[in-house]
Amino acid sequence: MLDKNGIAKRIAKEIKNGYYVNLGIGIPTLVANYIPAGIEVVLQSENGLLGMGPFPYEGEEDPDLINAGKQTVTYLKGSAVFDSAMSFGMIRAQKIDLTILGAMEVSEYGDIANWKIPGKMVKGMGGAMDLVASAKNIIVAMQQVNKAGESKLLPKCTLPITGLRCVKKIVTELGVYDIHHEGGFILRERAPGVTIEQIQNATAGTLIIPGEVPEMVID
Amino acid sequence: MINKVVKNADEAIHDIHDGAVLMLGGFGLCGIPENLIAALLRKGVKNLTCISNNAGVDDFGIGLLLKTRQVKKMISSYVGENDEFERQLLSGELDVELIPQGTLATRCMMAGYGIPFFPTPAGVGTEVALGKQIVHHKGKDYLIEEAFEADFALVKAWKGDTAGNLIYRSTARNFNPLMAMAGKITIAEVEILVEAGELDPDQIHTPGIYVHRIFQGEKYEKRIEQRTVRKRL
């Protein structure tokens, strides 16, 4: 079974040289720490920054330079800033090669819910609805079961929807899944030490097992 | 020569009235019009509708106006940083409209470009789509979203000149240039105010035609919401 960093590490393997990538808040942010040597990517932060660098050294924080999580960050060589309309313009126009998001639920059709729990959490969707409506390549990073032990890979989302039929791939602590275009989670890889039975028990939606499923290789 | 300079934030907002619809620039606490928010607190105007990506934190930014109950309605994309906000929302004291961030930005921009509505895929199939017109184009559905109409836009820039031209700095740009274009009256506060002619025309982000009043802010706290640092090796 993977921890959060393991999930991030596995997703980092999906990143190709030259990609422009948008990372959501939570596990997706960790992916930046595991981009393989020799792979160059440009991180987009939807508050208006391309070429997001690491956190500043203490004493060098600039209140005018933050990421979409409101954290202080730095520029890299070749960074650019722009306004919020252009930022979502490049997202809508599909200039971003890969979007990595967290989720509360994903359906077997690739629907995603990650912005609201009625009566409980009312923080808002931020840029998530714009991202999922336009991104050509969305990977979801999430825990497969919630704190109550219930599966978050469902036949149909129960929480308010963020976007329909948009998720392509999901990486959880148990495995890697692709979404089948007619519905279903195609199991591509098992996390180290995880059995098919464990995965079946943690998947409420249709699980498709295409023959022998290899164990994930990370590191 | 046209001179848009006003003395201070209090003079700049003298005609903001109870029930006004305001736009406030900024992303989180980055690039917010600190001095104008302070002046709104002093003036005590009520029943405001605030269009702003976020709602500040409990003791800074728009959070200050929430505490004094000056805000009737927030139109925002993300409001997770403010306990008082969440309390007023759940108790029904505050009206809130949550909209996708790109839609929020573009609704400002379209106001400044004179385009009354536009199609966007963001929110199709979600509760954001309720009551909205949907158009079908080349195999995809789009929601029709309208340009905002705001009585006043309150923005913050880094440099400005007496003719109202503005230059922003780093990611403090965010929604500011879009809202600057969108207000019936746009008020800009700047860190550095110079004479017309001192800014390079090639570097200007917001042309002065969109700006009605400008002043140099008295002071800037520029509070950091999430101070994240790395260790020196």
Coordinates of C-alpha atoms in Angstrom, one line a residue:
Chain A
M1 CA 0.0 0.0 0.0
L2 CA 1.3 3.5 -0.8
D3 CA 1.4 6.5 1.4
K4 CA 0.7 10.0 0.0
N5 CA 4.3 10.4 -1.1
G6 CA 4.1 7.0 -2.9
I7 CA 1.0 8.1 -4.8
A8 CA 2.9 11.3 -5.8
K9 CA 5.9 9.3 -6.9
R10 CA 3.9 7.0 -9.1
I11 CA 2.1 10.0 -10.7
A12 CA 5.4 11.7 -11.4
K13 CA 6.2 8.9 -13.8
E14 CA 3.3 10.0 -16.0
I15 CA 5.1 13.4 -16.6
K16 CA 6.9 13.7 -19.9
N17 CA 9.7 16.0 -20.8
G18 CA 8.5 19.5 -21.9
Y19 CA 5.1 19.2 -20.2
Y20 CA 3.2 22.2 -18.9
V21 CA 1.5 20.9 -15.7
N22 CA -1.1 22.2 -13.3
L23 CA -0.9 20.7 -9.8
G24 CA -3.9 20.9 -7.5
I25 CA -3.7 21.3 -3.7
G26 CA -2.9 18.3 -1.4
I27 CA -1.2 15.1 -2.8
P28 CA -0.9 16.7 -6.3
T29 CA 1.4 19.4 -4.8
L30 CA 3.8 16.6 -3.7
V31 CA 4.3 15.4 -7.3
A32 CA 6.7 18.3 -7.9
N33 CA 9.1 16.7 -5.4
Y34 CA 9.4 13.5 -7.5
I35 CA 9.8 14.7 -11.1
P36 CA 12.5 12.3 -12.5
A37 CA 16.0 13.6 -13.3
G38 CA 16.3 14.7 -16.9
I39 CA 12.6 15.5 -17.2
E40 CA 11.9 19.2 -17.5
V41 CA 8.4 20.5 -16.8
V42 CA 6.9 24.0 -16.4
L43 CA 4.4 24.2 -13.5
Q44 CA 1.4 26.5 -13.9
S45 CA -0.2 28.1 -11.0
E46 CA -3.7 29.4 -11.9
N47 CA -3.3 32.6 -9.9
G48 CA -1.2 33.7 -12.9
L49 CA 2.3 32.1 -12.9
L50 CA 4.1 29.8 -15.3
G51 CA 7.5 28.5 -14.1
M52 CA 6.7 28.1 -10.4
G53 CA 9.8 27.6 -8.5
P54 CA 10.4 26.1 -5.0
F55 CA 9.7 27.8 -1.7
P56 CA 11.9 30.8 -1.0
Y57 CA 14.8 30.7 1.5
E58 CA 13.8 32.1 4.9
G59 CA 14.0 35.9 4.8
E60 CA 13.5 36.0 1.0
E61 CA 9.7 35.5 1.0
D62 CA 7.9 38.0 -1.4
P63 CA 4.3 38.6 -0.5
D64 CA 3.6 39.5 -4.1
L65 CA 4.8 36.1 -5.3
I66 CA 2.5 33.2 -4.3
N67 CA 1.0 30.1 -5.8
A68 CA -2.7 29.1 -6.0
G69 CA -2.4 27.6 -2.5
K70 CA -1.4 31.1 -1.3
Q71 CA 2.1 29.8 -0.4
T72 CA 5.1 31.9 -1.0
V73 CA 7.1 30.6 -4.0
T74 CA 9.9 31.7 -6.3
Y75 CA 10.6 32.3 -10.0
L76 CA 12.7 30.1 -12.1
K77 CA 14.6 31.0 -15.3
G78 CA 11.9 31.7 -17.9
S79 CA 9.0 32.3 -15.5
A80 CA 6.1 34.5 -16.6
V81 CA 3.3 36.2 -14.8
F82 CA -0.1 37.1 -16.2
D83 CA -3.7 37.9 -15.1
S84 CA -6.3 35.4 -14.0
A85 CA -8.3 35.6 -17.3
M86 CA -5.2 34.7 -19.3
S87 CA -4.4 31.9 -16.8
F88 CA -7.8 30.3 -17.4
G89 CA -7.5 31.2 -21.1
M90 CA -4.5 28.9 -21.4
I91 CA -6.4 26.2 -19.4
R92 CA -9.5 26.5 -21.6
A93 CA -7.5 26.5 -24.8
Q94 CA -5.8 23.2 -23.7
K95 CA -2.3 24.5 -23.6
I96 CA -1.8 22.6 -20.3
D97 CA -0.5 19.1 -21.0
L98 CA -1.4 17.5 -17.7
T99 CA -3.7 18.4 -14.7
I100 CA -3.3 16.6 -11.4
L101 CA -6.2 17.0 -9.0
G102 CA -7.4 15.6 -5.7
A103 CA -11.0 14.2 -5.4
M104 CA -13.6 13.2 -2.9
E105 CA -15.3 10.9 -5.3
V106 CA -14.8 9.6 -8.9
S107 CA -17.4 7.7 -10.9
E108 CA -16.8 4.8 -13.2
Y109 CA -17.5 7.2 -16.1
G110 CA -14.8 9.7 -15.0
D111 CA -17.2 12.1 -13.3
I112 CA -15.5 13.9 -10.4
A113 CA -16.8 15.5 -7.2
N114 CA -14.3 17.5 -5.2
W115 CA -15.7 20.9 -4.2
K116 CA -18.6 20.7 -1.8
I117 CA -20.1 18.6 1.0
P118 CA -23.7 19.9 1.4
G119 CA -24.2 21.4 4.9
K120 CA -20.6 20.7 5.9
M121 CA -18.0 22.2 3.7
V122 CA -18.7 25.4 1.6
K123 CA -15.3 26.5 0.5
G124 CA -16.0 26.8 -3.2
M125 CA -14.7 25.3 -6.4
G126 CA -11.8 27.7 -7.0
G127 CA -10.4 26.8 -10.4
A128 CA -11.4 23.1 -10.3
M129 CA -14.5 23.4 -12.5
D130 CA -12.6 25.3 -15.2
L131 CA -9.8 22.8 -15.1
V132 CA -11.9 19.7 -15.3
A133 CA -14.1 21.1 -18.1
S134 CA -11.2 21.8 -20.4
A135 CA -8.2 19.8 -19.5
K136 CA -7.3 17.1 -22.0
N137 CA -5.4 14.9 -19.6
I138 CA -6.6 14.7 -16.0
I139 CA -5.0 12.4 -13.4
V140 CA -6.7 12.1 -10.0
A141 CA -4.6 11.6 -6.9
M142 CA -6.7 10.3 -4.0
Q143 CA -7.2 7.9 -1.1
Q144 CA -9.4 5.1 -2.4
V145 CA -11.4 4.8 0.8
N146 CA -12.6 7.6 3.1
K147 CA -12.2 7.7 6.9
A148 CA -15.4 5.7 7.3
G149 CA -13.9 2.9 5.2
E150 CA -16.2 3.6 2.2
S151 CA -15.0 3.4 -1.4
K152 CA -14.6 6.7 -3.3
L153 CA -14.5 4.9 -6.6
L154 CA -18.3 4.8 -7.3
P155 CA -20.8 3.8 -9.9
K156 CA -22.1 7.3 -9.7
C157 CA -21.0 10.3 -7.6
T158 CA -23.1 11.1 -4.6
L159 CA -21.6 14.6 -3.8
P160 CA -22.2 17.7 -6.0
I161 CA -20.4 17.2 -9.3
T162 CA -17.3 19.3 -10.3
G163 CA -17.2 17.9 -13.9
L164 CA -18.6 15.1 -16.0
R165 CA -16.6 12.4 -17.9
C166 CA -13.3 14.2 -17.5
V167 CA -11.0 11.9 -15.5
K168 CA -8.7 9.7 -17.5
K169 CA -6.6 8.1 -14.8
I170 CA -6.6 7.6 -11.1
V171 CA -3.8 6.8 -8.7
T172 CA -4.6 5.7 -5.2
E173 CA -2.9 4.0 -2.3
L174 CA -4.0 0.6 -3.8
G175 CA -3.6 0.9 -7.5
V176 CA -3.6 2.7 -10.9
Y177 CA -6.8 2.8 -12.9
D178 CA -7.9 4.0 -16.3
I179 CA -11.5 4.9 -17.0
H180 CA -13.3 2.8 -19.6
H181 CA -15.2 4.9 -22.0
E182 CA -18.4 2.7 -21.4
G183 CA -17.9 2.8 -17.7
G184 CA -15.6 1.0 -15.3
F185 CA -12.3 1.3 -13.5
I186 CA -9.7 -0.7 -15.5
L187 CA -7.1 -1.9 -13.0
R188 CA -3.6 -1.3 -14.6
E189 CA -1.3 -1.7 -11.6
R190 CA -1.5 -2.9 -8.0
A191 CA 0.4 -1.0 -5.3
P192 CA 3.2 -3.1 -3.7
G193 CA 1.9 -5.9 -1.6
V194 CA -1.8 -5.2 -2.5
T195 CA -4.0 -8.1 -3.6
I196 CA -6.8 -8.0 -6.2
E197 CA -9.2 -8.9 -3.4
Q198 CA -8.2 -5.8 -1.4
I199 CA -8.8 -3.7 -4.5
Q200 CA -12.1 -5.3 -5.2
N201 CA -13.3 -4.6 -1.6
A202 CA -12.3 -1.0 -1.9
T203 CA -14.0 -0.4 -5.3
A204 CA -17.7 0.2 -5.2
G205 CA -18.0 0.9 -9.0
T206 CA -17.4 -1.7 -11.8
L207 CA -13.8 -3.0 -11.6
I208 CA -12.3 -4.3 -14.8
I209 CA -9.4 -6.7 -14.5
P210 CA -7.6 -7.1 -17.8
G211 CA -5.8 -10.4 -17.1
E212 CA -2.6 -10.4 -15.1
V213 CA -2.2 -7.0 -13.3
P214 CA 1.4 -6.1 -12.6
E215 CA 2.7 -4.7 -9.3
M216 CA 3.6 -1.1 -9.5
V217 CA 7.3 -0.2 -9.9
I218 CA 8.3 3.0 -8.2
D219 CA 11.8 4.4 -7.4
Chain B
M1 CA -3.6 67.3 -18.8
I2 CA -6.0 64.8 -17.3
N3 CA -5.3 64.3 -13.6
K4 CA -7.0 61.5 -11.8
V5 CA -5.2 61.8 -8.5
V6 CA -7.3 62.0 -5.3
K7 CA -5.8 62.8 -1.9
N8 CA -6.4 59.5 -0.1
A9 CA -8.6 56.4 0.2
D10 CA -11.3 58.3 2.1
E11 CA -11.7 60.8 -0.7
A12 CA -11.6 58.1 -3.3
I13 CA -14.6 56.2 -1.9
H14 CA -16.6 59.3 -0.8
D15 CA -19.6 58.3 -3.0
I16 CA -19.7 54.6 -2.3
H17 CA -23.1 54.1 -0.9
D18 CA -25.0 51.5 1.0
G19 CA -26.0 48.6 -1.3
A20 CA -23.2 49.3 -3.8
V21 CA -21.8 46.5 -5.9
L22 CA -18.1 46.4 -5.6
M23 CA -15.3 44.5 -7.2
L24 CA -12.1 44.0 -5.1
G25 CA -8.9 42.8 -6.7
G26 CA -6.5 40.3 -5.2
F27 CA -5.9 36.5 -4.9
G28 CA -6.0 35.5 -1.2
L29 CA -4.3 38.4 0.5
C30 CA -2.0 39.0 -2.5
G31 CA -2.6 42.3 -4.3
I32 CA -5.7 43.4 -2.3
P33 CA -6.6 47.1 -2.0
E34 CA -5.7 47.3 1.7
N35 CA -6.1 51.1 2.0
L36 CA -9.5 51.1 0.3
I37 CA -10.8 48.3 2.5
A38 CA -9.6 50.3 5.5
A39 CA -11.5 53.3 4.2
L40 CA -14.7 51.3 3.7
L41 CA -14.4 50.2 7.3
R42 CA -14.1 53.8 8.5
K43 CA -17.0 55.0 6.3
G44 CA -19.2 52.1 7.6
V45 CA -21.2 51.6 4.3
K46 CA -23.5 48.6 4.5
N47 CA -25.3 46.0 2.4
L48 CA -22.4 45.7 0.0
T49 CA -22.2 43.1 -2.7
C50 CA -18.5 42.2 -3.1
I51 CA -17.2 40.4 -6.2
S52 CA -13.8 39.1 -5.2
N53 CA -12.0 35.8 -5.8
N54 CA -11.7 35.2 -2.0
A55 CA -13.1 36.7 1.2
G56 CA -9.9 37.4 3.1
V57 CA -9.1 35.9 6.4
D58 CA -10.7 36.6 9.8
D59 CA -8.7 39.7 10.6
F60 CA -7.5 41.0 7.2
G61 CA -8.8 41.8 3.8
I62 CA -12.5 41.5 3.1
G63 CA -12.7 39.5 6.4
L64 CA -12.6 42.8 8.2
L65 CA -15.8 44.0 6.4
L66 CA -17.5 40.7 7.2
K67 CA -16.8 41.1 10.9
T68 CA -18.5 44.5 10.9
R69 CA -21.4 43.0 8.9
Q70 CA -21.0 45.5 6.0
V71 CA -21.3 42.8 3.4
K72 CA -24.7 41.4 2.3
K73 CA -23.5 39.2 -0.5
M74 CA -20.2 37.7 -1.7
I75 CA -19.5 36.5 -5.2
S76 CA -16.4 34.4 -5.1
S77 CA -14.7 31.2 -6.2
Y78 CA -13.0 30.1 -3.0
V79 CA -13.7 31.1 0.5
G80 CA -12.0 28.4 2.6
E81 CA -9.7 30.7 4.7
N82 CA -12.3 32.5 6.8
D83 CA -14.1 31.1 9.9
E84 CA -16.4 34.1 10.3
F85 CA -17.4 33.8 6.6
E86 CA -18.3 30.2 7.0
R87 CA -20.3 30.9 10.2
Q88 CA -22.3 33.8 8.6
L89 CA -22.9 31.6 5.5
L90 CA -24.2 28.5 7.4
S91 CA -26.4 30.8 9.7
G92 CA -27.9 32.5 6.6
E93 CA -26.7 36.0 7.5
L94 CA -24.6 36.2 4.4
D95 CA -25.6 35.5 0.8
V96 CA -23.0 33.8 -1.2
E97 CA -22.7 32.9 -4.9
L98 CA -19.8 30.6 -5.6
I99 CA -18.6 30.5 -9.2
P100 CA -15.7 28.9 -11.1
Q101 CA -12.6 31.0 -10.9
G102 CA -12.1 31.2 -14.7
T103 CA -15.7 32.2 -15.1
L104 CA -15.2 34.9 -12.5
A105 CA -12.1 36.3 -14.2
T106 CA -13.7 36.2 -17.6
R107 CA -16.9 37.9 -16.4
C108 CA -14.7 40.8 -15.3
M109 CA -12.7 40.9 -18.5
M110 CA -15.8 40.8 -20.7
A111 CA -17.2 43.8 -18.9
G112 CA -14.1 45.7 -19.9
Y113 CA -14.2 44.4 -23.5
G114 CA -17.8 45.4 -24.0
I115 CA -19.0 41.8 -24.6
P116 CA -22.2 41.1 -22.7
F117 CA -22.0 37.3 -22.5
F118 CA -19.8 34.4 -23.5
P119 CA -19.8 30.6 -23.6
T120 CA -17.7 28.5 -21.2
P121 CA -17.6 24.7 -20.6
A122 CA -16.8 25.3 -16.9
G123 CA -19.8 24.1 -14.7
V124 CA -21.7 22.1 -17.4
G125 CA -23.5 19.3 -15.6
T126 CA -23.0 20.9 -12.2
E127 CA -25.2 23.0 -10.0
V128 CA -23.5 26.1 -11.4
A129 CA -25.5 25.4 -14.6
L130 CA -28.9 25.7 -12.9
G131 CA -31.0 28.3 -14.7
K132 CA -28.4 29.1 -17.3
Q133 CA -28.7 28.8 -21.0
I134 CA -26.7 26.0 -22.6
V135 CA -25.4 26.2 -26.2
H136 CA -24.1 23.2 -28.2
H137 CA -21.2 23.8 -30.4
K138 CA -19.1 21.3 -32.4
G139 CA -20.1 18.4 -30.1
K140 CA -19.6 20.2 -26.8
D141 CA -21.9 22.0 -24.3
Y142 CA -21.2 25.5 -23.0
L143 CA -22.9 27.6 -20.4
I144 CA -23.7 31.2 -21.2
E145 CA -22.2 33.5 -18.6
E146 CA -22.8 37.2 -18.4
A147 CA -20.3 40.1 -18.0
F148 CA -20.4 41.6 -14.5
E149 CA -21.9 45.0 -13.8
A150 CA -20.2 46.7 -10.8
D151 CA -20.7 50.2 -9.5
F152 CA -17.1 50.4 -8.3
A153 CA -13.9 48.4 -8.9
L154 CA -11.3 48.7 -6.2
V155 CA -7.9 47.6 -7.4
K156 CA -4.3 47.6 -6.3
A157 CA -1.3 48.1 -8.5
W158 CA 2.4 48.5 -7.9
K159 CA 3.0 51.7 -9.9
G160 CA 0.6 54.2 -11.4
D161 CA 0.8 57.6 -12.9
T162 CA -1.4 60.7 -12.6
A163 CA -3.2 59.8 -15.8
G164 CA -4.3 56.5 -14.2
N165 CA -2.0 54.1 -16.1
L166 CA -1.2 51.1 -14.0
I167 CA 1.6 48.5 -13.7
Y168 CA 1.2 45.4 -11.4
R169 CA 4.0 43.4 -9.8
S170 CA 4.4 39.6 -9.9
T171 CA 1.4 37.5 -8.9
A172 CA -0.2 40.5 -7.2
R173 CA -1.6 41.1 -10.7
N174 CA -4.2 38.3 -10.6
F175 CA -7.7 39.8 -10.9
N176 CA -6.7 43.5 -10.6
P177 CA -6.3 44.4 -14.3
L178 CA -9.6 42.6 -15.2
M179 CA -11.6 44.3 -12.5
A180 CA -9.9 47.7 -13.3
M181 CA -11.5 47.4 -16.8
A182 CA -14.9 46.4 -15.4
G183 CA -16.0 49.1 -12.9
K184 CA -18.4 51.9 -13.7
I185 CA -16.0 53.8 -11.5
T186 CA -12.6 52.3 -11.0
I187 CA -10.4 53.3 -8.1
A188 CA -6.8 52.3 -8.1
E189 CA -4.4 52.4 -5.1
V190 CA -0.7 52.2 -5.9
E191 CA 2.5 51.7 -3.9
I192 CA 4.3 54.3 -6.1
L193 CA 2.6 57.2 -7.8
V194 CA 4.5 59.1 -10.5
E195 CA 3.8 62.0 -12.9
A196 CA 2.4 61.1 -16.3
G197 CA 5.3 60.5 -18.7
E198 CA 7.5 58.7 -16.2
L199 CA 6.1 55.2 -17.0
D200 CA 7.2 53.4 -20.2
P201 CA 4.0 53.1 -22.4
D202 CA 5.2 49.7 -23.5
Q203 CA 5.1 48.4 -19.9
I204 CA 1.6 49.5 -18.9
H205 CA -0.8 46.8 -18.0
T206 CA -4.0 48.9 -17.5
P207 CA -4.4 52.0 -19.7
G208 CA -5.6 55.0 -17.8
I209 CA -8.9 55.2 -19.7
Y210 CA -10.3 52.5 -17.4
V211 CA -9.2 54.2 -14.2
H212 CA -11.2 57.1 -12.7
R213 CA -9.4 57.8 -9.5
I214 CA -5.8 57.0 -8.3
F215 CA -3.9 57.6 -5.1
Q216 CA -0.7 56.3 -3.4
G217 CA -1.6 54.0 -0.5
E218 CA -0.6 55.3 2.9
K219 CA 1.0 52.0 3.9
Y220 CA 1.1 48.4 2.9
E221 CA 1.2 45.5 5.3
K222 CA 1.1 42.9 2.5
R223 CA 0.3 40.1 4.9
I224 CA 1.4 36.6 3.8
E225 CA -1.3 34.0 4.1
Q226 CA 0.9 30.8 3.9
R227 CA 4.6 31.6 4.7
T228 CA 6.4 28.6 3.2
V229 CA 10.2 28.5 3.1
R230 CA 13.0 26.0 2.4
K231 CA 16.1 25.4 4.5
R232 CA 19.4 26.7 3.3
L233 CA 21.8 23.9 2.6

